[in-house]
């Protein structure tokens, strides 16, 4: 049997959080509002109403394209995509067909390049609500700007599809900052295509519609991958595209309908909107507005001598990154790698909040003391907590009994006390239960209120117990 290869492509709709809707002045934040209260003749599709394009939505779409290195063509236009559905009163959706705002682009996931085919801009439809045997329509959402981002079929596993979407969510939410991108709330919706090939023959292409969580995308794709592989080599000769839905409660997929061909939509240029010339937009300043990508943040941290694993933790955790940035302004240069370790590995026992103003300076003194071995790691956590509660570093240190104790005579005293207090454990250790060492170290550290130098504690305990 030939090896079977999985091919996945995704189509993602991202709701833009502009103030007004795509082609009218209606408030774009319809969430939670009474049905059909955020509407006007344009988004209701009343005869004679004329659309006016939302400049912000176009700029944001271009910005998203710049963030993934798309080409921004000089001319783009809107087209009508015709279909009938009760949540689309015009009988067509204003979308983009052959001249979208962004072409191409890519995102890297785990060293693998996932290319984009395009990003286009379109309007959302309303919502149908089925209840008590009736179907009701709410058009508050009609006309919300949607970016449709289409990938090339470059994804080779369900897991990568999930990772890709998580990355894309960060990009549109935190870097380009154009959407809340909450999948559960429908700000980001995903359709996935999957097929299998043995190198010569190909299975049917299955499209799974309306997946509303990263986990569901991964699970539904894994189900289809398994199903298509199990049918091999009996794949149908005439391979069309089939649409399946995903039932997350029962973790199954089911047949929906056969997909319309593109021609069924009878696309034609939207006559009420002129084509757009992208040179009216200042692409350079749009590019500058994009927040740094995760990769550039990680590279910058690594160039300061910070370990890559720790740089990744910081780059992926906004709270920790803000704490790192605030504290690195206060500490001596050269101590950044240590600071990165303290924050990424949570030595404080808490992540300093972003508004560090009150205690950044005091925490910085604490870090310097730790850097020069004046205090131990457990003491660091104790002192940090005291500082967080409002004390200065000096007061906290004073109250804790002062700097790290490294003297063998003083630590030796604590060690003997601990051994006397725990004769059974000491005997067990001597009989070979050496994993009790950690227990003794902990007891000595507690007795010293975190001040004892752990290396000396270890050394003396071994001498006392094994000597
Ligand atoms: Zn409207
Ligand atoms: Mn679409």
PDB file of C-alpha atoms and ligand atoms in Angstrom, residues 11 13 81 93 95 120 122 146 148, ligand 2:
ATOM      1  CA  UNK A  11     -11.506  29.149   4.753  1.00  0.00           C
ATOM      2  CA  UNK A  13     -14.312  34.313   8.133  1.00  0.00           C
ATOM      3  CA  UNK A  81     -22.732  36.882  -5.054  1.00  0.00           C
ATOM      4  CA  UNK A  93     -24.148  39.221  -0.747  1.00  0.00           C
ATOM      5  CA  UNK A  95     -18.397  40.144  -1.717  1.00  0.00           C
ATOM      6  CA  UNK A 120     -11.285  39.423   0.545  1.00  0.00           C
ATOM      7  CA  UNK A 122     -17.594  41.004   2.257  1.00  0.00           C
ATOM      8  CA  UNK A 146     -16.190  40.053   7.254  1.00  0.00           C
ATOM      9  CA  UNK A 148     -12.614  35.942   4.250  1.00  0.00           C
TER      10      UNK A 148
HETATM   11 MN1  LIG B   2     -17.599  34.243   2.472  1.00  0.00          MN
END
